[in-house]
Coordinates of C-alpha atoms in Angstrom, one line a residue:
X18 CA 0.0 0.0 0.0
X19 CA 1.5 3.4 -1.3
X20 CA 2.3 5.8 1.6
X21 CA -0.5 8.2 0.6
X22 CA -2.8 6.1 0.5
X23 CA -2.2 4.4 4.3
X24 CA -2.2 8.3 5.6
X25 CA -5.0 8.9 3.8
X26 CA -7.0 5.8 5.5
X27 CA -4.8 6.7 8.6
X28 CA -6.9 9.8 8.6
X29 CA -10.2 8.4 8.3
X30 CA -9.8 5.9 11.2
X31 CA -9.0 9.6 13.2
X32 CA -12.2 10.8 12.0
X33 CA -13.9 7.9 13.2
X34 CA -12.5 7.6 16.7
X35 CA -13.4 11.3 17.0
X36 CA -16.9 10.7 15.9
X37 CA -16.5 7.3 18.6
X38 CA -15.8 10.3 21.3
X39 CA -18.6 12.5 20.2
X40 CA -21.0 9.3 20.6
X41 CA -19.9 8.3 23.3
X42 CA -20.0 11.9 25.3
X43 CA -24.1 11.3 26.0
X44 CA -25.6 7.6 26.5
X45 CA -28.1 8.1 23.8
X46 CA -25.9 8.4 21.5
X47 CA -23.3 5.6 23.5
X48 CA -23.8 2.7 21.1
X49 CA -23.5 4.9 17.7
X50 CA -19.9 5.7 19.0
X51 CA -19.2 2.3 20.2
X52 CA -19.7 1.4 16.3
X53 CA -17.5 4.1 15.5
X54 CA -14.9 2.9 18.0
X55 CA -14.9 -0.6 16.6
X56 CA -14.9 0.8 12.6
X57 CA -11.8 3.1 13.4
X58 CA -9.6 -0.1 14.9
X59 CA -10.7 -2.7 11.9
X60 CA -9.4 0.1 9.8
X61 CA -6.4 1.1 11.4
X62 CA -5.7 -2.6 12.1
X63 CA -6.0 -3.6 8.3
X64 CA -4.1 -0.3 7.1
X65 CA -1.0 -1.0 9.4
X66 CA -1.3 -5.0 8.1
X67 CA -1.2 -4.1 4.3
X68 CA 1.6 -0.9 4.9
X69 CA 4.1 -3.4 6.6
X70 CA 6.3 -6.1 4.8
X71 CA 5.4 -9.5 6.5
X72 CA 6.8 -12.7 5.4
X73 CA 4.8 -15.4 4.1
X74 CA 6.3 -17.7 7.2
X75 CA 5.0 -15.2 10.1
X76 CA 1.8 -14.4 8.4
X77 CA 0.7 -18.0 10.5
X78 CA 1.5 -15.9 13.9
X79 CA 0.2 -13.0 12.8
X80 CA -3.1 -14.3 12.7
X81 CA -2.5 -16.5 15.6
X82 CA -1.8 -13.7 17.7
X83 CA -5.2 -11.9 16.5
X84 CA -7.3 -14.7 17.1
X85 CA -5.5 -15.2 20.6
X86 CA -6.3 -11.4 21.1
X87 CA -9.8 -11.3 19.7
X88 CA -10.6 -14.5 21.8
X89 CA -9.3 -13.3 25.2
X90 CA -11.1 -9.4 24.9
X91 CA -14.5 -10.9 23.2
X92 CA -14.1 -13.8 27.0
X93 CA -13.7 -10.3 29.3
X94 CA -16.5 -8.3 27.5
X95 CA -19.2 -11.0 27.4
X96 CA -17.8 -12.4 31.0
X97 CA -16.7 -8.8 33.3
X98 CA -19.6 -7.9 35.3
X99 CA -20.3 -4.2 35.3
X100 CA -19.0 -3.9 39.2
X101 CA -15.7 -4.7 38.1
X102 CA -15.5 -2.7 35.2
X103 CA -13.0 0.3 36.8
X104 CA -10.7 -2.6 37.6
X105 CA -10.7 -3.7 34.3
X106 CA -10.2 -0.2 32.2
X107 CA -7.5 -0.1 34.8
X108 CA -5.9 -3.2 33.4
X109 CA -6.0 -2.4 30.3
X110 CA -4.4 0.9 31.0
X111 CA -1.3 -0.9 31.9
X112 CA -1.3 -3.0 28.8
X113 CA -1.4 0.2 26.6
X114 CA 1.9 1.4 28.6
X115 CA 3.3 -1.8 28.1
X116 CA 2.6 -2.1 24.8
X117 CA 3.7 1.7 24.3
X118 CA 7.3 0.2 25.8
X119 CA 7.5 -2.7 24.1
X120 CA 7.5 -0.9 20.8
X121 CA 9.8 1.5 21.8
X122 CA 12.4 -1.5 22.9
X123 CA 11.4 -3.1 19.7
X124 CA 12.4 0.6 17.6
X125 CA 15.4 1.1 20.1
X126 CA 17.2 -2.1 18.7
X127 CA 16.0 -2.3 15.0
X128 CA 16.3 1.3 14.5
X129 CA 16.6 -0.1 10.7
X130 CA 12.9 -1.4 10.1
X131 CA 11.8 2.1 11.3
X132 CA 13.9 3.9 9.1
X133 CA 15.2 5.9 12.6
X134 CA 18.9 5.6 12.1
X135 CA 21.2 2.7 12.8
X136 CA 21.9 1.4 16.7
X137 CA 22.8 3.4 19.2
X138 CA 22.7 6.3 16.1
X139 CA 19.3 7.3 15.9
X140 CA 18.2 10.4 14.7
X141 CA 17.7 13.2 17.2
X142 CA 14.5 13.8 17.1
X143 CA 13.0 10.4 17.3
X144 CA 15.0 9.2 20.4
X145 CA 13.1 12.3 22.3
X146 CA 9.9 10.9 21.1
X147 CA 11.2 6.9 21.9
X148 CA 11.9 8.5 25.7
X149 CA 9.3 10.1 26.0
X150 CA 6.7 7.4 25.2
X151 CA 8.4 4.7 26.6
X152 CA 8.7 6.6 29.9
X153 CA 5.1 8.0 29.9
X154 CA 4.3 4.1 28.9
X155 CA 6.0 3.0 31.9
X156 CA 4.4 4.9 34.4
X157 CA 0.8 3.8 33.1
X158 CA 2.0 0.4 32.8
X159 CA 2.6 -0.1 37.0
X160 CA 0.4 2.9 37.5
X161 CA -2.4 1.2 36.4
X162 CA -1.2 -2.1 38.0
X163 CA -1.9 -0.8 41.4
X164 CA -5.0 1.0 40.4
X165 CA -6.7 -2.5 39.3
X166 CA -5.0 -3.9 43.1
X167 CA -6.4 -1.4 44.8
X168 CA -9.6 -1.6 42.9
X169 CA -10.2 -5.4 43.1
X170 CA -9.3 -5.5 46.7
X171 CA -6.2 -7.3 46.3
X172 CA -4.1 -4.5 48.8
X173 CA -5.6 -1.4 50.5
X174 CA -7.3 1.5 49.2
X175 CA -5.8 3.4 52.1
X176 CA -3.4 5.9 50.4
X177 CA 0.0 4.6 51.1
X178 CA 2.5 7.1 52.5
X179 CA 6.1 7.4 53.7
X180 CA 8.3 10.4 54.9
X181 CA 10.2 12.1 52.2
X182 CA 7.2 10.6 49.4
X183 CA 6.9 13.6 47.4
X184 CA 10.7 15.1 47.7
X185 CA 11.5 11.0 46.6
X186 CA 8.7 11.5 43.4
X187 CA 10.2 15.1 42.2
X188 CA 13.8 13.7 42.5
X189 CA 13.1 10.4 40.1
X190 CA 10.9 12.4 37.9
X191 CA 14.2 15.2 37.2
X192 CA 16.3 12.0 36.6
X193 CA 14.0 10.4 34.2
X194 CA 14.0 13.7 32.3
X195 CA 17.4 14.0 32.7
X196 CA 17.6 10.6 30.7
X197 CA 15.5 11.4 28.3
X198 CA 17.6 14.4 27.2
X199 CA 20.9 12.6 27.9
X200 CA 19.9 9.7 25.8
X201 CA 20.1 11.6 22.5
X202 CA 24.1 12.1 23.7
X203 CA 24.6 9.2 25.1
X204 CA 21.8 6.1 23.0
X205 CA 23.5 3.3 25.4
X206 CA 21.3 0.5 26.6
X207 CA 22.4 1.4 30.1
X208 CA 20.6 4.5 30.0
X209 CA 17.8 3.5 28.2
X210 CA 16.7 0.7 30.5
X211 CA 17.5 2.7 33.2
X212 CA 14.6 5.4 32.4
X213 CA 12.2 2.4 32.4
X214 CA 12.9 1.0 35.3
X215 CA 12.9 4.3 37.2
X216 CA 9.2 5.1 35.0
X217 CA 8.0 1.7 36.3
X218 CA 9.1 3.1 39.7
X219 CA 7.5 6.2 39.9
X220 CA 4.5 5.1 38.0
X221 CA 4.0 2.6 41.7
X222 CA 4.9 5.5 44.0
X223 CA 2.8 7.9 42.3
X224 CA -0.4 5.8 42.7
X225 CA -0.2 4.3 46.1
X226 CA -0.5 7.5 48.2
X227 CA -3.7 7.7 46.4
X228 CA -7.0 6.9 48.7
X229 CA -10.0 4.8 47.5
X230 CA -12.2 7.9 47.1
X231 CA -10.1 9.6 44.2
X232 CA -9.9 6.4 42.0
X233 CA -12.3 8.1 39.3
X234 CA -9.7 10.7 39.0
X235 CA -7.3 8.1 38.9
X236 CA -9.2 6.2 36.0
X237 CA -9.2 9.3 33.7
X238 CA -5.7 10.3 34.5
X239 CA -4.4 7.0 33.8
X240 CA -6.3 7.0 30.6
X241 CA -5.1 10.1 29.9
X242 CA -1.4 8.9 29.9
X243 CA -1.8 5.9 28.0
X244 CA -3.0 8.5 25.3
X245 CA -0.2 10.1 25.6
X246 CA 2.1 7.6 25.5
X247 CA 0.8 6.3 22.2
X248 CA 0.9 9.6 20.6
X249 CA 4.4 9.9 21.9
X250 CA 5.4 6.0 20.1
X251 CA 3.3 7.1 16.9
X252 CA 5.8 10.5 16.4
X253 CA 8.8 8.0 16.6
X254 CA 7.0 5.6 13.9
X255 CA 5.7 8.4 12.0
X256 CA 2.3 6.6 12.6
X257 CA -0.4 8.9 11.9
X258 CA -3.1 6.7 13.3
X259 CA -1.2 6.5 16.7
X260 CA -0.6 10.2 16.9
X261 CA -4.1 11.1 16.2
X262 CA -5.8 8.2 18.4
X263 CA -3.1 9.0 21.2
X264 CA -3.9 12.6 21.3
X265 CA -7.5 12.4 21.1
X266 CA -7.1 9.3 24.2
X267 CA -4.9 11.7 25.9
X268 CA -6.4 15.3 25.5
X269 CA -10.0 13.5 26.2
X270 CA -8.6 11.6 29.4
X271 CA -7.1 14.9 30.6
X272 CA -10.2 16.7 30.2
X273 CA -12.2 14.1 31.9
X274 CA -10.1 14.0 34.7
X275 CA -10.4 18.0 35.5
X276 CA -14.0 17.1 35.0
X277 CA -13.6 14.5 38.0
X278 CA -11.8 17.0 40.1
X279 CA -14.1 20.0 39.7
X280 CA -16.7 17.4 40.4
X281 CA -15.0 16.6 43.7
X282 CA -13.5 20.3 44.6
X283 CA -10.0 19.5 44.3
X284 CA -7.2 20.1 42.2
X285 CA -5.4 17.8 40.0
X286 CA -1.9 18.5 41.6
X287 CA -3.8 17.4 44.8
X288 CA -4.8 14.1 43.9
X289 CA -1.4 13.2 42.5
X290 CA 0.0 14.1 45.8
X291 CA -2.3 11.3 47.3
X292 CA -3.5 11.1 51.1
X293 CA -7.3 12.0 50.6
X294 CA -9.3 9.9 53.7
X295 CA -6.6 8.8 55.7
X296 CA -7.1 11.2 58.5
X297 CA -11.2 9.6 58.5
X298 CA -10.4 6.3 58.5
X299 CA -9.7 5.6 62.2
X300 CA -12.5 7.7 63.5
X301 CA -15.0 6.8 61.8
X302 CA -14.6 3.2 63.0
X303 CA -16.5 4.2 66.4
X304 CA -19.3 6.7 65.5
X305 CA -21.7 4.8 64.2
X306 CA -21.9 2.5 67.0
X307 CA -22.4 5.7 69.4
X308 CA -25.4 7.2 67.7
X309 CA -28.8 6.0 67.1
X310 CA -30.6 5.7 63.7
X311 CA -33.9 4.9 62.6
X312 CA -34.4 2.0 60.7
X313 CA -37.2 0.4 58.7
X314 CA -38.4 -2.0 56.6
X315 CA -39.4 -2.1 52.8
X316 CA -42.8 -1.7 53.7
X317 CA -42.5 1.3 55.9
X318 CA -40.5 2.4 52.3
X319 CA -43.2 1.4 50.1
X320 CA -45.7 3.7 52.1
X321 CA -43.8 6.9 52.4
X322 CA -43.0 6.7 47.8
X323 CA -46.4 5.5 47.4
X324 CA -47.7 8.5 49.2
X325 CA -45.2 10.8 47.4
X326 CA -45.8 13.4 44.8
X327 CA -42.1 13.4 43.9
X328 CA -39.2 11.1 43.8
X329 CA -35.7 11.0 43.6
X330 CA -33.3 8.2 42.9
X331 CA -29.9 8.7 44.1
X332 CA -27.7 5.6 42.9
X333 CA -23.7 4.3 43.9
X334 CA -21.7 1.5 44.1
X335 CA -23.9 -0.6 45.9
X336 CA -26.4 -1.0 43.6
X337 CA -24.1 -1.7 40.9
X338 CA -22.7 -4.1 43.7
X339 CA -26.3 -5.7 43.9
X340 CA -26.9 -5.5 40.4
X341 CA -30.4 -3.8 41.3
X342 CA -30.8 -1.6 38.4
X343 CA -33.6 -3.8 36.9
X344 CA -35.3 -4.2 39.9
X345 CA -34.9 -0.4 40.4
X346 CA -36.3 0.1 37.3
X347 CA -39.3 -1.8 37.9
X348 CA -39.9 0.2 41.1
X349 CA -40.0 3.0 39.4
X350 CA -43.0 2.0 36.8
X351 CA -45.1 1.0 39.6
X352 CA -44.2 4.5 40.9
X353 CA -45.3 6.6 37.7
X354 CA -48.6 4.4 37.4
X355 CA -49.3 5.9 40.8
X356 CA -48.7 9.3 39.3
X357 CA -45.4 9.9 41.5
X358 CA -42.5 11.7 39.6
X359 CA -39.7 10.0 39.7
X360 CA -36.1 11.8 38.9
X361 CA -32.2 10.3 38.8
X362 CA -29.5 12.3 40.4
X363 CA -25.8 11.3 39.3
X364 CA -23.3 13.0 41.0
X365 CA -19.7 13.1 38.8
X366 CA -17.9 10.4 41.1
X367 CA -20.3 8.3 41.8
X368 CA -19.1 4.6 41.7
X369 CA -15.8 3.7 40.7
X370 CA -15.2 5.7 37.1
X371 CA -16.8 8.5 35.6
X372 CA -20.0 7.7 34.0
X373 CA -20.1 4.3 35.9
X374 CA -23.8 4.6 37.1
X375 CA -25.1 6.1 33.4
X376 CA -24.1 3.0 31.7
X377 CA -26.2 0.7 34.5
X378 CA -29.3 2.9 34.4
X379 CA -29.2 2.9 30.6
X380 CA -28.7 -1.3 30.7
X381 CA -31.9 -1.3 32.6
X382 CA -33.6 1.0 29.8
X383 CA -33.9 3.9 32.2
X384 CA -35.3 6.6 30.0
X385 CA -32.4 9.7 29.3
X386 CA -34.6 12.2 29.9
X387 CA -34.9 11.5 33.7
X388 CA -31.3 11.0 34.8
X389 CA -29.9 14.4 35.8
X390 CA -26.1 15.7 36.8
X391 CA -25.6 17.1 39.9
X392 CA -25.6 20.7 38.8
X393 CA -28.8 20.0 36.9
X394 CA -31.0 18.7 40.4
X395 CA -29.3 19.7 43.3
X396 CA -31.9 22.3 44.0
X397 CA -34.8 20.2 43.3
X398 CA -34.4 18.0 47.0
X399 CA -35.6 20.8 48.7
X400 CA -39.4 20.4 47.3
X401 CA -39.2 16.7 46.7
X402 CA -40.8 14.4 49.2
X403 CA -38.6 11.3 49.1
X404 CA -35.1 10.5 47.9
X405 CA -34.4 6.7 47.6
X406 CA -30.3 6.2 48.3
X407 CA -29.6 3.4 47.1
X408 CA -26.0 2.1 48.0
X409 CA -24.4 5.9 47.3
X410 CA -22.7 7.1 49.8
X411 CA -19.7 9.4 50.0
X412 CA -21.5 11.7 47.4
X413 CA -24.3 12.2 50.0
X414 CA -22.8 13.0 53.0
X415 CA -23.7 16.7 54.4
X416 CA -20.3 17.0 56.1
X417 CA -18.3 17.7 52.7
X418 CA -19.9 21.4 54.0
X419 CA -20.4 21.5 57.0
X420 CA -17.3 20.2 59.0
X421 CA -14.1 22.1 57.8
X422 CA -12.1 19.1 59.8
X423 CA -13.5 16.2 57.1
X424 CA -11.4 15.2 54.5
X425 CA -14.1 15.5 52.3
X426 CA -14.4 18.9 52.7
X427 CA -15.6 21.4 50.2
X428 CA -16.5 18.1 47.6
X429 CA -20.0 19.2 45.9
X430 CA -22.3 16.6 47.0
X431 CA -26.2 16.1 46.9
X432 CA -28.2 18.1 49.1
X433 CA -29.9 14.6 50.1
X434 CA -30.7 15.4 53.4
X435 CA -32.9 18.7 52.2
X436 CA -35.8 16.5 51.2
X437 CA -38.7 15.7 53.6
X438 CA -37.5 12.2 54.2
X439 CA -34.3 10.4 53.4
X440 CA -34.8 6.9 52.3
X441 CA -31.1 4.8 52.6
X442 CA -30.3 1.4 51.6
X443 CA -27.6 0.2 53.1
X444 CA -25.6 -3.3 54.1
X445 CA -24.4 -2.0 56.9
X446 CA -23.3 0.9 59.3
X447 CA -20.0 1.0 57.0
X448 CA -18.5 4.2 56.0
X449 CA -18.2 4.7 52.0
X450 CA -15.1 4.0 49.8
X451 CA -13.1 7.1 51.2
X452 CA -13.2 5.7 54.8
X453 CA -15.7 9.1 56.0
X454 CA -18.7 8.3 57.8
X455 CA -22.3 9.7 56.4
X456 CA -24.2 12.3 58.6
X457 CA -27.1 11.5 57.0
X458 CA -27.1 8.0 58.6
X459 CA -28.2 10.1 61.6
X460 CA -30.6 12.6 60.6
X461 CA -34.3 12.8 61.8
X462 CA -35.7 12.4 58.2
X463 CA -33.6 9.5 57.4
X464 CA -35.0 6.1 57.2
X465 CA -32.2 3.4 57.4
X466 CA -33.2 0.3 55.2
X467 CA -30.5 -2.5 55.6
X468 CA -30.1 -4.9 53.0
X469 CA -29.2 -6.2 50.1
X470 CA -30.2 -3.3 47.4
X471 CA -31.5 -5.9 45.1
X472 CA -33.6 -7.5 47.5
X473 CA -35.0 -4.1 49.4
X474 CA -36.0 -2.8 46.0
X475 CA -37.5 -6.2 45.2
X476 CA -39.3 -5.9 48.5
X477 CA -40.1 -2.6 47.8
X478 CA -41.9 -3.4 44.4
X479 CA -43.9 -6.2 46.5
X480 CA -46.0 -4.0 48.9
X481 CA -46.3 -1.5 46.1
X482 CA -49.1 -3.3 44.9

């Protein structure tokens, strides 16, 4: 395939991930770009096949390592359950950065089949671009390795610190770009493994002081990088598709993630400094024994919506957790046929990556034009009768403004506790993923329902009738 002609296509699978973006920015529109998505990689995929030279003999583990490929993603899709899903755009992250290294070891020793010089001679330019992305690649690589740990339980979501953490980060992060600029002197394989290694590093150390409650942010950032890291190994190739699809991953993870951290009052440079709920996680262990709640019973539930004029559903992790979305939705048709109005409320972070609850309410064919943003309802709670929590929790809790001392401080949340009477389901007396216990547990118009969300609402939709 002439060279013209692969740029040319090269552009066209650009245009269709962009048009993959623009779909998937609403959830009506979600599935369109998902087609989009899939179109832009066939094409880019075929394009790269027909612009390289392959011999006859490897064309047999060419193929063998798409169908082992295609295989193993087409087992995760059909098999991940939506609860795990941050986990697993987490592990994929890291195999982005790895890949993003991998091709940069592969163009660091055969210079030749990239037209980039000869070893240990390449040209100027693209030995900035191999650093670059091979570092950047690094760092989302274990970066993303303890984001899926952390995320699937398998060490603490406690943000891990140490003295000296952050004068340690800023010291490896001037070496690696020290490396990175002394590698185009000096293109010895001492150097250029030593950049990785001290990526890999940093890529841990910048991700374990990071608490359980800023892993959406963590998600997009990570995302973010692996964008840029591709864009970085596409300059080196002179790969148009990887320079477009890495900027538009990058640029669109980086937005995202400001997104996150508007949505939670903080600043980027504070969560990559880490720490956020470590000072709540001690005390919160003893409060909820020490003050009393009231609790009820789906029935007691069932009267107060039934007798309801409005109601609004405020979803979380938990009811991803219970898979309860269908049974949700099926509580809210009885509802409407008893003329009650029923609303969503998503806040930005709630569950464990952005857009996390969107995608279970629209699996359960919750109509679009009743899930709102935060922005959108907050000031709606004060003149409804009845908000339903159902397994959200950090995003609820009153003392993100009203105690200055809370980590949590200053995070818009739902003004829950505002409406006539606070309905939360609930497994236990628990505090949420960043470690803070909920005021609203403990407010007079809060009704504590404690159960399995899938079973309450099920109960729930029993003594509707």
């Amino acid at each position: 395939m002439s060279g013209n002609l692969s740029s040319l296509l090269y552009l066209l699978t650009g245009a269709l991930f962009i048009l993959a973006l623009r779909g998937l920015s609403s959830p009506e529109t979600s599935r369109m770009g998902n087609v989009f998505g899939i179109m832009g990689m066939l094409l880019a995929i075929i394009v790269t096949f027909l612009s390289i030279e392959i011999l006859i003999n490897n064309l047999v583990f060419f193929f063998i390592a798409l169908l082992i490929g295609g295989l193993i993603g087409s087992l995760i899709a059909y098999k991940i359950p939506m609860t795990a899903m941050p986990q697993l755009v987490a592990g994929f992250h890291s195999l982005v950065g790895l890949a993003a290294v991998l091709v940069a070891v592969s163009a660091y020793y055969n210079p030749e089949s990239f037209n980039l010089g000869t070893f240990q001679n390449i040209k100027t330019a693209s030995v900035i671009e191999m650093g670059i992305g091979a570092a950047i690649g690094a760092i989302t690589f274990s970066g993303s390795i303890i984001a899926f740990l952390k995320l699937q339980g398998l060490m603490s979501g406690s943000p891990i610190t140490f003295f000296g953490q952050h004068f340690l980060n800023a010291t490896i992060g001037s070496i690696i770009i020290f490396l990175i600029g002394f590698l185009v002197f000096n293109q010895s394989t001492e150097i250029f493994w030593t950049l990785i290694v001290l990526s890999i590093i940093i890529g841990f150390l910048l991700i374990i002081p990071i608490g359980g409650a800023d892993m959406p942010v963590v998600i997009s950032m990570l995302n973010s990088y692996s964008g840029w890291a591709a864009a970085g190994i596409g300059f080196t190739l002179e790969n148009t598709a990887l320079i477009i699809t890495g900027a538009l991953v990058g640029s669109s993870g980086a937005i995202l993630s400001y997104i996150m951290c508007k949505g939670m009052n903080r600043s980027f440079v504070s969560v990559i400094l880490g720490g956020f709920g470590a000072q709540a996680g001690a005390s919160s262990k003893t409060k909820p024994d020490q003050k009393p709640t009231k609790n009820g019973n789906a029935e007691d539930a069932a009267f107060l919506m039934k007798n309801a004029s409005s109601v609004i559903i405020i979803p979380g992790y938990g009811m991803a957790v219970a898979q309860a979305q269908h049974a949700l939705r099926e509580m809210v048709d009885k509802l409407k046929k008893n003329d009650v109005k029923v609303s969503y409320a998503i806040h930005p972070v709630a569950g464990r990556m952005p857009g996390h609850m969107n995608v279970l309410l629209a699996e359960a064919n919750v109509p679009y034009d009743e899930v709102f943003e935060l922005d959108d309802i907050n000031n709606d709670f004060a003149n409804t009768d009845v908000a339903y929590v159902i397994g959200a929790n950090d995003v609820t809790n009153p003392a993100a403004k009203t105690d200055p001392k809370s980590p949590i401080f200053g995070m818009p949340v739902l003004d829950v506790e505002k409406c006539k009477s606070v309905l939360f389901v609930k497994r236990s007396m628990s505090p949420g993923y960043a470690g803070v216990d909920n005021e609203l547990f403990y407010r007079d118009n809060t009704l504590m329902l404690f159960a399995d969300a899938k079973k309450m609402t099920e109960d729930i939709v029993k003594n509707l009738d």
